[in-house]
mmCIF file of C-alpha atoms and ligand atoms in Angstrom:
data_model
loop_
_atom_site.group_PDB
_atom_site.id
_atom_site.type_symbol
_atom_site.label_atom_id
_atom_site.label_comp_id
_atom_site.label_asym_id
_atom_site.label_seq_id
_atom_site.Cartn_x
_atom_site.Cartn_y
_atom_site.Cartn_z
ATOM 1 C CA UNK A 1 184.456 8.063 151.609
ATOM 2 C CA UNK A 2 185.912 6.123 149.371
ATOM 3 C CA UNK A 3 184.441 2.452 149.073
ATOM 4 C CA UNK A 4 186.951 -0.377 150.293
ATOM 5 C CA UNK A 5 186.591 -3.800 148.432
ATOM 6 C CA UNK A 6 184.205 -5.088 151.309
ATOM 7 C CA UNK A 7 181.482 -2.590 151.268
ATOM 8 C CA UNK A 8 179.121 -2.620 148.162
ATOM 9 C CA UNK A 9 179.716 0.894 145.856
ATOM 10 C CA UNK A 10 177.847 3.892 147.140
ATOM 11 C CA UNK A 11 174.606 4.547 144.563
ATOM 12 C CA UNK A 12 173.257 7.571 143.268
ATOM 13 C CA UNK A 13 170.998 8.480 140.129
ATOM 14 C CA UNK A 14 169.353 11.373 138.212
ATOM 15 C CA UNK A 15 165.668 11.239 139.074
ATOM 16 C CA UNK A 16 163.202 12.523 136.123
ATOM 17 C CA UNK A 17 160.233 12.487 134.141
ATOM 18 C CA UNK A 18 161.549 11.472 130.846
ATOM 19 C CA UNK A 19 165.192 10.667 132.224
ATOM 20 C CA UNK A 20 166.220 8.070 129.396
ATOM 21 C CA UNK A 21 168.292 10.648 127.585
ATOM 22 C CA UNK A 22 169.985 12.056 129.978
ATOM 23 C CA UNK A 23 174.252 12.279 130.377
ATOM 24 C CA UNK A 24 174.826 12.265 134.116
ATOM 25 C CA UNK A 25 175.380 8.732 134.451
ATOM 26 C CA UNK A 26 178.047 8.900 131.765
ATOM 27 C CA UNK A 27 179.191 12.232 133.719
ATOM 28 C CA UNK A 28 179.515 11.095 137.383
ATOM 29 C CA UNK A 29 180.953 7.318 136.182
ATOM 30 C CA UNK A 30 183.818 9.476 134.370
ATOM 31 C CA UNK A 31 184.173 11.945 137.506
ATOM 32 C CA UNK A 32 184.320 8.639 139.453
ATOM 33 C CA UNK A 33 187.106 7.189 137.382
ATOM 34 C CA UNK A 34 189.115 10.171 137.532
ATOM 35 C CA UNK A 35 188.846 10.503 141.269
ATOM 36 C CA UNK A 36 189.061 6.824 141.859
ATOM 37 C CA UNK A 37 185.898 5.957 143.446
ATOM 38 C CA UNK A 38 183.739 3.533 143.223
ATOM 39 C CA UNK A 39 180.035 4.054 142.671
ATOM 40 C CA UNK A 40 176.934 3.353 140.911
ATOM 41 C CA UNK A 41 175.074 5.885 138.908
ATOM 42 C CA UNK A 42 171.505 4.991 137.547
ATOM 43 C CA UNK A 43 168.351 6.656 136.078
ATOM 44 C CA UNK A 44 165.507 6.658 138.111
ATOM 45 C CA UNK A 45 162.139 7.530 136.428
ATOM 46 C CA UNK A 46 159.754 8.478 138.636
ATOM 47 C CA UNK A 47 156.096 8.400 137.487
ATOM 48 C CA UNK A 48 154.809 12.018 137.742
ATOM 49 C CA UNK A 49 152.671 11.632 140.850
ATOM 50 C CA UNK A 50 154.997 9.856 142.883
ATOM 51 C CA UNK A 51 158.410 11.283 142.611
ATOM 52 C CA UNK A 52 158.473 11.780 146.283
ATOM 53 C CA UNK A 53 157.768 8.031 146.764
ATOM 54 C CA UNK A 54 159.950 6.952 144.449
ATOM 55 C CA UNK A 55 163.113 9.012 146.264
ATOM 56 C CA UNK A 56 161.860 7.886 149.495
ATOM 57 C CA UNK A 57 162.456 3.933 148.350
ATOM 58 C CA UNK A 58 165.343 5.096 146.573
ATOM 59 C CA UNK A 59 167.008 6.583 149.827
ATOM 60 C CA UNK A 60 165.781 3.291 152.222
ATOM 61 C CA UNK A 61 167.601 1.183 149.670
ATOM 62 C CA UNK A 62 170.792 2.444 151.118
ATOM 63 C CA UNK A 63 171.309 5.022 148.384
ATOM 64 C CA UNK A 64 173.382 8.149 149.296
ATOM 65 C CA UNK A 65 172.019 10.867 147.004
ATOM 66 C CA UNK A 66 170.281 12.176 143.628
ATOM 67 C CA UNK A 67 169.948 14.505 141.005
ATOM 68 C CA UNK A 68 166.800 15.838 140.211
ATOM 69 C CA UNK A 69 165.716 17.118 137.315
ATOM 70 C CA UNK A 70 161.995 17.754 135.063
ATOM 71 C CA UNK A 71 159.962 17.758 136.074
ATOM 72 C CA UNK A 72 160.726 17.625 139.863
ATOM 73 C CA UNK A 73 163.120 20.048 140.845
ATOM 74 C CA UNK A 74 160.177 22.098 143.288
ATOM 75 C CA UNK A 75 159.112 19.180 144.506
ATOM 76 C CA UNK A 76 162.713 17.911 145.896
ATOM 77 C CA UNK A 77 163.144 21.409 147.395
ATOM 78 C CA UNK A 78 159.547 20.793 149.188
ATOM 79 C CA UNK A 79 161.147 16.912 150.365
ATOM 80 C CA UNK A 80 164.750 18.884 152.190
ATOM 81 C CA UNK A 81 164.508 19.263 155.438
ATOM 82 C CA UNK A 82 167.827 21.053 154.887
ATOM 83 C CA UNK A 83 168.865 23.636 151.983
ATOM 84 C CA UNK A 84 171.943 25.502 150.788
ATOM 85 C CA UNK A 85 171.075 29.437 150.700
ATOM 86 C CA UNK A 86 171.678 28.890 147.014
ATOM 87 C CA UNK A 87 168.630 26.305 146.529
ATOM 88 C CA UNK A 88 166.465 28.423 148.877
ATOM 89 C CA UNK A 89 167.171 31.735 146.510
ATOM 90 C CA UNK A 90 165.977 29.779 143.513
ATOM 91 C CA UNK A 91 163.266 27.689 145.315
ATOM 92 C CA UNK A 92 164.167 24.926 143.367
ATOM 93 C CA UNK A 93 166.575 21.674 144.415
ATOM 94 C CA UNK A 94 168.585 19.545 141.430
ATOM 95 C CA UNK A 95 170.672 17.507 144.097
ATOM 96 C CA UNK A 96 169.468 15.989 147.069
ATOM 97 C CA UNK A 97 172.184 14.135 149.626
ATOM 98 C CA UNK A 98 170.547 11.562 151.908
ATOM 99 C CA UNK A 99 171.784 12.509 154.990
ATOM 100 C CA UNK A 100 170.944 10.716 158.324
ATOM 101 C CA UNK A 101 169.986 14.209 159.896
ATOM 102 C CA UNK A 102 167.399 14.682 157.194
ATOM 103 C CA UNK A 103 167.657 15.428 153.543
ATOM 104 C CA UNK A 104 170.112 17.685 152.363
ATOM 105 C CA UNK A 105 169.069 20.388 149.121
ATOM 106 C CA UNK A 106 170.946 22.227 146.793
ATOM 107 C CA UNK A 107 171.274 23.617 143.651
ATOM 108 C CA UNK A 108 174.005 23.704 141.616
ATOM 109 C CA UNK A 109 172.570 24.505 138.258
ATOM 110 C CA UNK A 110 173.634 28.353 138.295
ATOM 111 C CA UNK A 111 177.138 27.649 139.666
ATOM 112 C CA UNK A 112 177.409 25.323 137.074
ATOM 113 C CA UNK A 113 176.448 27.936 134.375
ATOM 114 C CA UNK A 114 178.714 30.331 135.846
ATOM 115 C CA UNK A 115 181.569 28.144 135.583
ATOM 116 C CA UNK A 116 181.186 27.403 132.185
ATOM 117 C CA UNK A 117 180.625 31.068 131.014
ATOM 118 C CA UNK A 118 183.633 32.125 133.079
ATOM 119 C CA UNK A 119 185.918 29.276 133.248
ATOM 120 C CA UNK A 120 185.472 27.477 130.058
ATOM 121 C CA UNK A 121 184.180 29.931 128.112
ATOM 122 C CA UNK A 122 186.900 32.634 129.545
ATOM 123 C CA UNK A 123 184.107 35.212 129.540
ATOM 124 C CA UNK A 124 183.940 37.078 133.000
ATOM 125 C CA UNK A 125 180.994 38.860 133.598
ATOM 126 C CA UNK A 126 181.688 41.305 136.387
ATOM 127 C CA UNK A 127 180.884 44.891 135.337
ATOM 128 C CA UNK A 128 178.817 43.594 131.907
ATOM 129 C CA UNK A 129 175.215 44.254 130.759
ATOM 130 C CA UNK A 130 173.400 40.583 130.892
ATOM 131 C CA UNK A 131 169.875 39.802 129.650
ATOM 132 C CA UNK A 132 168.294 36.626 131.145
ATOM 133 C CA UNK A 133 165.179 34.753 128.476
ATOM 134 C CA UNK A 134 162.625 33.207 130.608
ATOM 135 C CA UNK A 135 161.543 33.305 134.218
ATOM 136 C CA UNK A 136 160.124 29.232 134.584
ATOM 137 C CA UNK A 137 162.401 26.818 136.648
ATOM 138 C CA UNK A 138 165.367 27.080 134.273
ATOM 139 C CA UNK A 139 165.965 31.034 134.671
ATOM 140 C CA UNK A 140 164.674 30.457 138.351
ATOM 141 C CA UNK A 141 167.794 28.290 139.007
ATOM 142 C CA UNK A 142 170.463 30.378 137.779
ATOM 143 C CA UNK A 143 169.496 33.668 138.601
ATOM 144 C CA UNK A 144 171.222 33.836 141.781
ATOM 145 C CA UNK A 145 174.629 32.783 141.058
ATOM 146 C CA UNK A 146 175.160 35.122 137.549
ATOM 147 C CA UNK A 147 174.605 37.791 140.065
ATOM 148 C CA UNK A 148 177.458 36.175 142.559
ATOM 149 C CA UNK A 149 179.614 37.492 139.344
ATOM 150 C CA UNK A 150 178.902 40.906 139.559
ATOM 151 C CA UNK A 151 177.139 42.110 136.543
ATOM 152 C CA UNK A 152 176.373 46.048 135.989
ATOM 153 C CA UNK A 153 172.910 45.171 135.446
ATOM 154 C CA UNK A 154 170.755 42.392 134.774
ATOM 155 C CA UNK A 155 167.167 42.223 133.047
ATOM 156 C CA UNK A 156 164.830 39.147 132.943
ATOM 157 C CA UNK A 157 162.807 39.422 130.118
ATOM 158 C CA UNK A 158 159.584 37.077 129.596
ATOM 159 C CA UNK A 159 156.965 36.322 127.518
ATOM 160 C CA UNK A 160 154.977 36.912 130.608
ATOM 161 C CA UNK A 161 156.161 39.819 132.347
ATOM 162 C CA UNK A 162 154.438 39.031 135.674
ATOM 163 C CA UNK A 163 156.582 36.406 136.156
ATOM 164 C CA UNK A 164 159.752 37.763 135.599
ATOM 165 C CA UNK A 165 158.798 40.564 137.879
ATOM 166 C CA UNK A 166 158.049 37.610 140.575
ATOM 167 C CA UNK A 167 161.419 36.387 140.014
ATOM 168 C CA UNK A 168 162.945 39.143 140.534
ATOM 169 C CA UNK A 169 161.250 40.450 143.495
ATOM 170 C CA UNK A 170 162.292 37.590 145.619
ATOM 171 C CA UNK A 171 165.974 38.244 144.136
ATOM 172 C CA UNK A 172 166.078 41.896 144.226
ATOM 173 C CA UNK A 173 167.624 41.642 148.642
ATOM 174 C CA UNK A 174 170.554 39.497 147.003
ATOM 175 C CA UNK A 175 171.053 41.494 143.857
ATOM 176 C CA UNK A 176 171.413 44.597 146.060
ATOM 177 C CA UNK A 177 173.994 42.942 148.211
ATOM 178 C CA UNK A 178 176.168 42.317 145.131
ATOM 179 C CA UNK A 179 175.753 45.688 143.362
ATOM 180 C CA UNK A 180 173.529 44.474 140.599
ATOM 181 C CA UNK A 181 171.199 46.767 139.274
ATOM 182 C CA UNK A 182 167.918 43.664 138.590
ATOM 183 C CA UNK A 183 164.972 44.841 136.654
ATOM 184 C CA UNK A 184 161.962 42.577 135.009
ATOM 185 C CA UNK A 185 160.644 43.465 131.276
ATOM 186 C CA UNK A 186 158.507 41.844 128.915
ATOM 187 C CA UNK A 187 160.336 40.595 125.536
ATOM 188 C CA UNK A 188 158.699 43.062 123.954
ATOM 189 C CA UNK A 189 159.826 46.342 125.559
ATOM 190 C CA UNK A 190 163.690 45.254 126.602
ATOM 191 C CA UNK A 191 166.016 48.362 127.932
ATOM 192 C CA UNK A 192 167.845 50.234 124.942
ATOM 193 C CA UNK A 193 171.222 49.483 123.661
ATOM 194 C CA UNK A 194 172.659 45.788 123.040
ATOM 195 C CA UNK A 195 174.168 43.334 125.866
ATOM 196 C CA UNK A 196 176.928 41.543 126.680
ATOM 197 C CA UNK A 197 175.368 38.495 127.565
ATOM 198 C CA UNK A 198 172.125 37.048 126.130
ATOM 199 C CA UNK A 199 171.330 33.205 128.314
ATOM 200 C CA UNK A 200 168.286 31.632 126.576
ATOM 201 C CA UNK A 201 166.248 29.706 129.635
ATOM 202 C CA UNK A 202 163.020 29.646 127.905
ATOM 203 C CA UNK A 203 161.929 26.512 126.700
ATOM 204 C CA UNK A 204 160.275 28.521 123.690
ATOM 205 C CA UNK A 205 162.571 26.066 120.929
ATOM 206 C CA UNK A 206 160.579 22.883 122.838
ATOM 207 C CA UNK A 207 157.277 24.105 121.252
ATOM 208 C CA UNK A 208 158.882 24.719 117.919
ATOM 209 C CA UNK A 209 158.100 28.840 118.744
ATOM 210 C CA UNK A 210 160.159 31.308 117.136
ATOM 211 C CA UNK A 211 163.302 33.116 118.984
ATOM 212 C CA UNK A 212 162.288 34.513 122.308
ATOM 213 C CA UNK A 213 164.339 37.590 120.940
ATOM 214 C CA UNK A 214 164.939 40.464 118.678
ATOM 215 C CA UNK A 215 167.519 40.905 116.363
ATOM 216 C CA UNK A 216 170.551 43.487 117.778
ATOM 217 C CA UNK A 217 169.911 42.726 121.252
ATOM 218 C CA UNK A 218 173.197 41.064 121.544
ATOM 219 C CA UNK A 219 176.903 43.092 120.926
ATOM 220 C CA UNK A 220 179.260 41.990 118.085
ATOM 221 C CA UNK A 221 181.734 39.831 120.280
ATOM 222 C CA UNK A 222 179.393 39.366 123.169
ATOM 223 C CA UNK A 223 178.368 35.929 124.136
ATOM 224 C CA UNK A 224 174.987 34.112 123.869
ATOM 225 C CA UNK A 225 174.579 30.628 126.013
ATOM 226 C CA UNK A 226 171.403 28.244 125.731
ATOM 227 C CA UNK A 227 170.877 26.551 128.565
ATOM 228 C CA UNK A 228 169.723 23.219 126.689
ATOM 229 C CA UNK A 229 171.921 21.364 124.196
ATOM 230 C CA UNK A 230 171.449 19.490 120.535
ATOM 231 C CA UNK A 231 169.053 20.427 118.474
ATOM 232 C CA UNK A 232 166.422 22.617 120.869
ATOM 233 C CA UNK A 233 169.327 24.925 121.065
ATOM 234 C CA UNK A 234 169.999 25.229 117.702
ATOM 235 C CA UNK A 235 167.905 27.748 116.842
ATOM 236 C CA UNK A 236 169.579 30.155 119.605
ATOM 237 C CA UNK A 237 173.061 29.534 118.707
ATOM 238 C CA UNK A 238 172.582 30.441 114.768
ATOM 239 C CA UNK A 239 171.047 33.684 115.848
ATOM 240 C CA UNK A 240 173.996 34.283 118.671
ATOM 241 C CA UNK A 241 176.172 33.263 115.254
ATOM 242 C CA UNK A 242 174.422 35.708 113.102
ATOM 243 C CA UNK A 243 174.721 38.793 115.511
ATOM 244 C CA UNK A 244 178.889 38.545 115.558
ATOM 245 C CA UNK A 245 178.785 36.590 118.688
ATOM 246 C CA UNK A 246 179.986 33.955 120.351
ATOM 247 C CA UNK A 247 177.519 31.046 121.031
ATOM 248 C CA UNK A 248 177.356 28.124 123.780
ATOM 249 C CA UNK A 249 175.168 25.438 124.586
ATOM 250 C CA UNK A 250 174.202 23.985 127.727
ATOM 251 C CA UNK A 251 176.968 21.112 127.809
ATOM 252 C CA UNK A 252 179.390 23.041 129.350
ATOM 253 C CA UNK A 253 176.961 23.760 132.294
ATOM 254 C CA UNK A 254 175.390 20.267 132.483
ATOM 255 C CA UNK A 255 178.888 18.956 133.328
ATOM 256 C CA UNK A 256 179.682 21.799 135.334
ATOM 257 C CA UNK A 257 176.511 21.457 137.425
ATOM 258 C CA UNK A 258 177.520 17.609 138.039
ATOM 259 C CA UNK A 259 180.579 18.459 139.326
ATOM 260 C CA UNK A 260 179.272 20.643 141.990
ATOM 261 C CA UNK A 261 177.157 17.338 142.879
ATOM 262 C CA UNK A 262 179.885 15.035 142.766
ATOM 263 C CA UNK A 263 181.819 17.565 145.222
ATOM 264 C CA UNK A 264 178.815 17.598 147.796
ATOM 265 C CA UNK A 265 178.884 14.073 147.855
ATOM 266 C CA UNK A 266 182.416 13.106 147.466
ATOM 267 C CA UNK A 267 184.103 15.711 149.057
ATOM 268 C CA UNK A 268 186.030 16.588 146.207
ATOM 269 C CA UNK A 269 185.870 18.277 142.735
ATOM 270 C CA UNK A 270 186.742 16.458 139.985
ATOM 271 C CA UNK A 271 188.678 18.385 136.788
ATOM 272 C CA UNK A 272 185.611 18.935 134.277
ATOM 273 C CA UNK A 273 187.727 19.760 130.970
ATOM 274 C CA UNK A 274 188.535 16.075 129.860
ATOM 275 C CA UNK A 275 184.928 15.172 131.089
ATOM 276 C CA UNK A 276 183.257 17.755 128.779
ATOM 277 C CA UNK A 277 185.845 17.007 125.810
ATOM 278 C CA UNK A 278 184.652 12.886 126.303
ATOM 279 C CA UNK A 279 180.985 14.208 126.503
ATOM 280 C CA UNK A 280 181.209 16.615 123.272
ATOM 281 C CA UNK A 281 182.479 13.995 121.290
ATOM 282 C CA UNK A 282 179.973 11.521 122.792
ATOM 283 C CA UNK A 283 177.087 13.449 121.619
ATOM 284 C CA UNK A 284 178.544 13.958 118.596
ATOM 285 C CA UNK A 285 178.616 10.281 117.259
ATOM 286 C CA UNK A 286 175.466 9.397 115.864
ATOM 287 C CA UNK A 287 173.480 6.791 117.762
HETATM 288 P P1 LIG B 301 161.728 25.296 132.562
HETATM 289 O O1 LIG B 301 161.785 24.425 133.789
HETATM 290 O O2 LIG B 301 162.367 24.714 131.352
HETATM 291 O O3 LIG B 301 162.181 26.695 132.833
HETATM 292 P P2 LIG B 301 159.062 26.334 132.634
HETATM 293 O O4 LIG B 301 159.148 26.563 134.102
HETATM 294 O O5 LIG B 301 157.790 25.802 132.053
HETATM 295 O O6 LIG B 301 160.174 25.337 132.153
HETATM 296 O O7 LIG B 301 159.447 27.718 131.918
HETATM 297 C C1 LIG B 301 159.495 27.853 130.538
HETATM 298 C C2 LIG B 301 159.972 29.246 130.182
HETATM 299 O O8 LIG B 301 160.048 29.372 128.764
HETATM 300 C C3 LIG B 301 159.046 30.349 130.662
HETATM 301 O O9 LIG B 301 159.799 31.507 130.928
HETATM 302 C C4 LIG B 301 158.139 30.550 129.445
HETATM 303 O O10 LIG B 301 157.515 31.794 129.364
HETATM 304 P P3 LIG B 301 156.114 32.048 130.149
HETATM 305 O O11 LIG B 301 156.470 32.201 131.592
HETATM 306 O O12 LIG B 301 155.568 33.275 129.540
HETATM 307 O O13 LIG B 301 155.278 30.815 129.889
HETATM 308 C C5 LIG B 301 159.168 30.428 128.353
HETATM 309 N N1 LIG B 301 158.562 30.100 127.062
HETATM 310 C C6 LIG B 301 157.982 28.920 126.709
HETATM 311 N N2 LIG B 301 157.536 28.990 125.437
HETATM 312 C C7 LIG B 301 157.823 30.235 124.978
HETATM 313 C C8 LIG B 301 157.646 30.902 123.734
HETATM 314 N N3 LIG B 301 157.045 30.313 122.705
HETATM 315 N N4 LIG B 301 158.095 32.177 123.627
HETATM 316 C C9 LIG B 301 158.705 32.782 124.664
HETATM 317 N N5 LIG B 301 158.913 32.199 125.869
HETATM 318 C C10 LIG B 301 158.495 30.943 126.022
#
């Protein structure tokens, strides 16, 4: 897999609608180092009514996969011919691999958060009470794989409560298989007594909203994880802070999530720690 000095370096990209901020290029060129291949990783914007076109050229150029991310993540699950069980459970696909048999779909966004919570963050969930914010594409995508890890019980609270009932309808099968007891709410009316785990997937900090949740809703010493990063997750980390707990954002999981994508392609998983140390600092160096 591994490109010899006579063929050109494999390509890949992140394909989005803004994508000029985003890390994976400095991600998958450091996973690349550390492995030892050699490979190009670009941004691709797509405009927003022709991501499919845009991937399509993309792919005929002789590229070998993508990321996908905003907005476009239901429309690359629409483009696989192929999915992971993983990407079909969420209905949503963040990495595509260009394979001669058809496209290939996955999604490695909740593995990625699980990894973080329970690797890096040392916090297993198995047997805990979780509460998941928001029921849109981000809560969509990890939903499955938190469950993978066992929780008691897990509620998805939204602002609009027929959606989180949606979402969990068409998760309830797989939360049944692993023991989970899955219920929808409105963020109003959450179930009594204080969880474990609060993960913020709304995008309520993007609109400069208030926090998408009460006061005591988290245990002293539990854990609460945005799924963004920098200053959108600010908000949600102060409150985690101010409740006695311990807060994370969404770095961890971005490089996490990469991984996974660099092991579907590559065929092998590079270590994420020094990655997310290099990317932490990174972000935290002005300009
Ligand atoms: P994403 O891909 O980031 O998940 P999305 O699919 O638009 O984006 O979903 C955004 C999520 O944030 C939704 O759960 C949304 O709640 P609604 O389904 O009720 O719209 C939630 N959200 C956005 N703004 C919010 C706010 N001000 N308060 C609470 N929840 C909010």
């Amino acid at each position: 897999m591994t490109s010899t000095s006579e063929s050109p370096p494999d390509r890949y990209a992140v394909a989005g609608n803004p994508v000029a901020h985003s890390q994976s290029p400095f991600i998958h060129a450091a996973f690349a180092a550390q492995c030892g291949h050699a490979l190009q990783y670009e941004r691709l914007l797509c405009p927003l009514d022709a991501f499919l076109p845009t991937i399509q050229a993309f792919a005929a150029s002789g590229a070998k996969g993508c990321n996908v991310t905003v907005p476009f993540k239901f429309e690359a699950f629409a483009a696989s011919r192929r999915r992971s069980p993983r990407a079909e459970l969420a209905g949503a696909v963040n990495t595509l691999r260009f394979d001669e048999q058809g496209w290939w779909g996955d999604n490695t966004d909740g593995l990625g958060l699980l990894r973080d919570i329970e690797g890096n963050a040392q916090f297993p969930l198995k047997g805990l009470r979780v509460l998941l914010l928001g029921a849109g594409g981000a809560a969509a995508g990890v939903l499955g794989s938190l469950m993978v890890a066992k929780p008691a019980e897990l509620v998805v609270a939204n602002r609009s409560v027929a959606k989180a009932e949606a979402l969990v309808q068409s998760h309830q099968a797989w939360a049944q298989a692993q023991h989970v007891r899955l219920q929808a709410c409105a963020l109003e009316t959450l179930p009594d007594g204080a969880f474990d785990v609060v993960v913020n997937g709304t995008s309520a900090s993007l609109s400069g909203a208030g926090l998408p949740v009460q006061d005591h809703v988290l245990r002293k010493g539990g854990l609460g994880v945005d799924m963004m990063y920098g200053p959108s997750a600010q908000g949600f980390l102060d409150w985690t802070r101010q409740q006695g707990g311990q807060a994370r954002d969404g770095v961890g999981m971005l490089v996490e999530q990469a991984a996974e994508a660099f092991q579907l392609w590559r065929g092998l998983r590079p270590d994420t720690g020094p990655v997310l140390h290099a990317l932490r600092a990174r972000l935290s160096t002005p300009g």
